[in-house]
C-alpha cells in the first residue's frame, strides 16, 4: 500500500469514528441499538476475515461446537461487538445515573477493600463486553480515578480521539509505546491508586506464554511485573451481556503472588492465573469475547507474526 493510499485510508477511518461519536449519540437509544444490530448482521453475512477469525477463536473456546453452533456464536459475537461500539459512541452523553443503571458488578468488595488497604490495585480484563463502560462506572459510581494505557493508533488524530474519549470518562490515559508508561503506572500504584489494563493478548517479544484453552498464547507481563514491583494487588475482572440493557461483571479475588522463584517464574505463574480467570469468564460467555485477531502461537508464522 502506498503512503498516499495509507494516508487516505487513515483519514477515512478517522472521519468515520468522528461521525460515530458525533451522530450516534444523538439517536434515540432503541434506534441506535437496532442500527448496530443490523450492521453486525450484515458484517457477519459477508464472512470476512474478522468474522472467520472470530469463529476460529471460538472453536478453541467451545471445541465440541458444531459448525452451526459456531455460526450462531459468531453472529452473537458480532452483535456483542457492535453493541460495544454503539455504547462507546454514546457513553460521553450518559449521565452518572445512566452509567450506574447500565452495569451490575458482583463482588465489588474485592476492589474497594483492596484500595482501602492502601497498596494499590491492578485490574486486568480480557476483551469481554464493554471495558470502557466498566471504567466509566469506576470513575462515576465508585468515584475512583484510575490510570490505563492505550495503543498508539494511526493516524495520530484517531489515537487522539480515543484518548480524549477515555479522558472524558475520567480516565488517565498513557501511550502504550515507550518505557515511560510502566514507571508512571508504578508511581500511581505506590501512591495507593488504581490501574486498569486489558490483558488477554500480547504478541510482542515480552509477552508471557500461558496455556489458554489447551494451547499456548502470549499475554502481557506488565500486570504481574507491576504487582511484584509495587506490592499492589492484581485482580482479574470478567464482563458479559445477558440479553438485557444491563452489562454484568465480576471482580475476582486477587491473584496470589508466589513467595519463591525468580522474577520470571513469578511472572509466569501470575500470568497463568490471570489466563485461567479470563478463560473461565470467556467460557461462560464466549459470544462476548471480542477477539477478532490471531492469538494462539500456532496461528502465527514462525516469526511470531499473524499469517
XYZ file of C-alpha atoms in Angstrom:
307
model
C 0.000 0.000 0.000
C 1.436 3.389 -0.980
C 1.922 6.185 1.534
C -0.788 8.221 -0.171
C -3.283 5.358 -0.056
C -2.415 4.690 3.583
C -2.924 8.353 4.477
C -6.275 8.389 2.690
C -7.399 5.236 4.494
C -6.294 6.749 7.801
C -8.227 9.958 7.192
C -11.298 7.963 6.169
C -11.093 5.803 9.298
C -10.666 8.853 11.499
C -13.612 10.545 9.802
C -15.866 7.516 10.312
C -15.051 7.351 14.005
C -15.681 11.076 14.273
C -19.035 10.596 12.580
C -19.842 7.809 15.024
C -19.122 9.911 18.093
C -20.915 12.879 16.581
C -24.043 11.266 15.168
C -24.769 8.025 17.030
C -25.029 9.719 20.408
C -27.898 11.849 19.089
C -30.023 8.879 18.048
C -32.732 7.513 20.361
C -31.209 4.526 22.140
C -33.602 1.893 20.676
C -32.888 3.241 17.191
C -29.122 3.082 17.768
C -29.388 -0.465 19.111
C -31.362 -1.637 16.063
C -28.953 0.088 13.689
C -25.899 -1.570 15.184
C -27.562 -4.995 15.286
C -28.280 -4.571 11.565
C -24.654 -3.593 10.920
C -23.470 -6.617 12.892
C -25.679 -8.973 10.909
C -24.548 -7.536 7.578
C -20.874 -7.836 8.534
C -21.453 -11.397 9.737
C -23.185 -12.400 6.491
C -20.214 -11.205 4.421
C -17.970 -13.785 6.150
C -14.931 -11.542 6.031
C -11.559 -12.190 7.660
C -12.593 -10.796 11.062
C -15.690 -12.991 11.258
C -13.765 -16.084 10.183
C -11.046 -15.344 12.720
C -13.646 -14.867 15.446
C -15.152 -18.256 14.583
C -11.723 -19.871 14.591
C -11.020 -18.442 18.050
C -14.430 -19.503 19.322
C -13.768 -23.038 18.080
C -10.989 -23.263 20.673
C -13.252 -21.935 23.407
C -16.102 -24.313 22.519
C -14.250 -27.264 20.950
C -17.280 -29.537 20.748
C -19.453 -26.967 18.943
C -20.931 -27.960 15.598
C -20.415 -25.677 12.567
C -23.982 -24.464 13.062
C -23.312 -23.648 16.721
C -20.105 -21.796 15.827
C -22.007 -19.759 13.263
C -24.602 -18.867 15.897
C -21.862 -17.870 18.338
C -20.025 -15.744 15.782
C -23.252 -13.944 14.835
C -23.967 -13.278 18.515
C -20.330 -12.238 18.871
C -20.597 -9.634 16.134
C -23.785 -8.290 17.723
C -21.982 -8.062 21.060
C -19.023 -6.318 19.413
C -21.274 -3.792 17.696
C -23.130 -3.221 20.966
C -19.739 -2.278 22.438
C -19.252 0.334 19.710
C -22.817 1.642 19.983
C -22.399 2.111 23.735
C -18.947 3.624 23.329
C -20.172 6.230 20.863
C -22.977 7.146 23.293
C -21.088 6.950 26.597
C -19.863 10.578 26.564
C -23.505 11.722 26.833
C -24.548 9.278 29.566
C -25.267 10.751 32.975
C -23.790 9.139 36.115
C -27.259 7.755 36.788
C -27.443 6.186 33.320
C -23.994 4.644 33.727
C -24.933 3.198 37.117
C -28.180 1.781 35.704
C -26.319 0.166 32.801
C -23.958 -2.024 34.790
C -24.122 -4.550 37.619
C -20.826 -5.751 39.079
C -20.599 -8.593 41.597
C -18.041 -8.858 44.404
C -17.076 -5.195 44.322
C -15.756 -5.615 47.851
C -12.578 -7.203 46.484
C -11.760 -3.909 44.774
C -12.900 -1.483 47.484
C -11.201 -3.411 50.280
C -8.036 -3.665 48.218
C -7.979 0.088 47.636
C -8.739 0.760 51.292
C -5.645 -1.260 52.220
C -3.596 1.464 50.514
C -1.175 -0.640 48.473
C -2.781 -0.040 45.100
C -4.796 -2.357 42.852
C -4.228 -3.531 39.282
C -7.409 -4.615 37.498
C -6.796 -6.850 34.478
C -9.542 -7.588 31.942
C -9.914 -9.556 28.723
C -11.709 -8.148 25.683
C -15.119 -9.073 27.103
C -18.245 -6.924 26.634
C -17.562 -3.203 27.268
C -14.477 -2.412 29.341
C -14.944 1.318 28.700
C -18.353 1.207 30.383
C -16.774 -0.618 33.325
C -14.175 2.140 33.541
C -16.826 4.858 33.436
C -18.650 3.060 36.260
C -15.476 3.049 38.369
C -14.950 6.789 37.960
C -18.583 7.875 38.313
C -20.205 5.398 40.735
C -17.221 4.339 42.844
C -15.688 7.788 42.296
C -12.228 6.246 41.987
C -9.864 7.712 39.383
C -7.589 5.292 37.569
C -4.811 5.100 35.024
C -4.727 2.977 31.886
C -2.734 2.702 28.678
C -3.813 2.992 25.040
C -2.145 1.523 21.991
C -0.947 4.152 19.555
C -3.216 4.144 16.516
C -2.737 5.504 13.026
C -3.483 8.158 12.070
C -2.462 10.137 15.148
C -5.751 12.036 15.022
C -7.606 8.749 15.622
C -5.418 7.980 18.637
C -6.139 11.492 19.917
C -9.883 10.834 19.572
C -9.648 7.691 21.701
C -7.537 9.415 24.334
C -9.952 12.353 24.527
C -12.897 9.937 24.715
C -11.438 7.964 27.614
C -10.167 11.043 29.415
C -13.683 12.452 29.094
C -14.877 9.387 31.036
C -12.483 10.233 33.864
C -9.507 8.015 32.997
C -5.838 8.977 32.902
C -4.551 7.555 29.607
C -0.888 6.842 28.879
C 0.548 5.851 25.486
C 1.449 2.163 25.291
C 4.650 2.684 23.332
C 7.875 3.510 25.101
C 9.031 2.606 28.599
C 7.675 5.656 30.420
C 4.205 4.190 30.939
C 5.447 1.421 33.256
C 7.165 3.903 35.567
C 4.093 6.144 35.734
C 1.833 3.165 36.464
C 4.181 2.045 39.227
C 4.101 5.507 40.810
C 0.298 5.559 40.742
C 0.192 2.161 42.450
C 2.737 3.093 45.123
C 0.505 6.039 45.946
C -2.367 3.597 46.553
C -4.046 4.190 43.206
C -5.874 2.043 40.683
C -4.540 0.844 37.337
C -6.777 -0.901 34.769
C -5.306 -2.898 31.875
C -6.790 -5.001 29.081
C -4.505 -8.012 29.249
C -5.507 -11.006 27.128
C -3.275 -10.510 24.072
C 0.409 -9.632 23.646
C 2.292 -10.728 20.539
C 5.462 -8.810 21.431
C 8.713 -10.448 22.472
C 7.969 -9.503 26.084
C 4.703 -11.450 26.178
C 4.454 -14.323 28.653
C 3.489 -17.728 27.316
C 0.416 -19.220 29.001
C -1.810 -22.229 28.480
C -5.135 -20.916 27.241
C -7.953 -23.265 26.265
C -5.437 -26.058 25.817
C -2.933 -24.252 23.599
C -0.147 -21.715 24.064
C -0.804 -17.975 23.805
C 1.092 -14.880 24.896
C -0.274 -12.417 27.411
C 1.268 -9.220 28.792
C 3.890 -9.438 31.526
C 3.116 -5.899 32.717
C 0.315 -6.612 35.226
C 2.346 -9.278 37.065
C 5.551 -7.218 36.970
C 3.768 -4.153 38.337
C 2.313 -6.207 41.191
C 5.732 -7.615 42.079
C 7.475 -4.257 41.902
C 4.902 -2.251 43.872
C 3.145 -4.750 46.128
C -0.198 -3.880 44.529
C -2.971 -6.440 44.331
C -3.649 -7.959 40.895
C -7.360 -8.658 40.304
C -8.959 -10.261 37.245
C -12.318 -8.862 36.115
C -14.729 -10.507 33.675
C -17.709 -8.848 31.969
C -20.667 -10.064 29.937
C -24.023 -9.121 28.450
C -27.100 -11.122 29.426
C -29.652 -10.085 26.813
C -30.805 -7.029 28.758
C -29.645 -3.390 28.530
C -27.528 -4.034 31.636
C -23.928 -5.287 31.419
C -22.876 -7.709 34.149
C -19.458 -8.273 35.631
C -17.467 -9.894 38.401
C -14.366 -8.798 40.293
C -12.349 -11.886 41.144
C -10.127 -12.324 44.215
C -6.576 -11.089 43.843
C -4.072 -13.390 42.174
C -1.634 -14.851 44.671
C 1.958 -13.706 44.343
C 4.376 -16.660 44.620
C 6.691 -16.426 47.593
C 9.521 -18.312 45.906
C 11.126 -18.383 42.485
C 12.792 -15.935 40.132
C 11.011 -12.854 38.867
C 10.385 -14.610 35.559
C 8.925 -17.648 37.321
C 6.664 -15.481 39.467
C 5.564 -13.503 36.413
C 4.759 -16.709 34.539
C 2.692 -18.096 37.443
C 0.723 -14.883 37.880
C 0.096 -14.514 34.144
C -1.189 -18.088 34.070
C -3.535 -17.355 36.981
C -4.908 -14.366 35.036
C -5.308 -16.507 31.920
C -7.229 -19.120 33.926
C -9.594 -16.469 35.334
C -10.102 -14.985 31.867
C -10.763 -18.428 30.396
C -13.458 -19.099 32.978
C -15.298 -15.882 32.097
C -14.877 -16.383 28.350
C -16.090 -19.991 28.510
C -19.257 -18.850 30.306
C -19.932 -16.064 27.783
C -17.983 -16.842 24.584
C -20.179 -14.614 22.431
C -18.999 -11.558 24.389
C -15.278 -12.138 23.777
C -14.293 -9.619 21.130
C -11.148 -11.357 19.881
C -11.155 -10.807 16.132
C -7.379 -11.224 15.790
C -4.993 -14.156 15.952
C -3.988 -15.039 19.499
C -2.566 -18.561 19.803
C 1.043 -19.152 18.812
C 0.217 -21.965 16.407
C -1.958 -19.490 14.468
C 1.134 -17.339 13.828
C 4.019 -17.818 11.439
C 7.447 -18.895 12.825
C 8.453 -15.273 13.350
C 5.520 -14.724 15.673
C 3.571 -12.615 13.199
C -0.044 -13.116 12.093
C -0.352 -15.121 8.881
